[in-house]
C-alpha angles and dihedrals in degrees: 000000000000118000094232095052114080117212124215109251095243106025096142092179091056092045086054090056093056124092118262096270090050094047091051092050095044093046094046090052092050093051091046091054092046089054085067094058129092114259099257090049091046095050089047090051091046097049088053091050093047091050092050101041092043088055091059126104114273097258092050092044090053093049093048091046089053089047090052095053092045089050090056088052094055101042120090107276095246093051091045093053093047098050092035093055093042085052087054092050090047091049090055087065095053125108118260094257090062092046093051092049090048093056096053095041100046090049093051093045092049086073089067092062129074122246091252090052091051090049091049092048092049090048091053097038109017093195097050095115093040111238095337117132119259117293115276127188093250086065092070121071122286101001101096114107113251120230126193109265092241090064092060089122099048118093115233 
């Protein structure tokens, strides 16, 4: 973002156009600001954000979803929990098409996070991964035990 061009505080489409670092910073700043709002204003802002972000193409939706989760990891825990749980409440009011996209996107983005980050997120916002079970180390990249291909039918 150029220094002479002010960005609207919650211009989610503009945030999506930023590089990864810019997205993470912009989204964290927006959620930090939302934490200072009253609950009704926060949910209204979150509903607008959800509608905009979930209307983006898949690649931008994934990067913005990761930026959202990373923002909650860097915010002070009380702010992250406040905004995250308000986000979940706002998401409950969304149409099925958004809910369906959310399930697949959040689960795919979760693989970009470490097991510790997933556990921290679930502690702050218990429904962050939808109805998925609590995070386990095998959810993060490279930590699941490898079985020979021929044992695909055996339980571990």
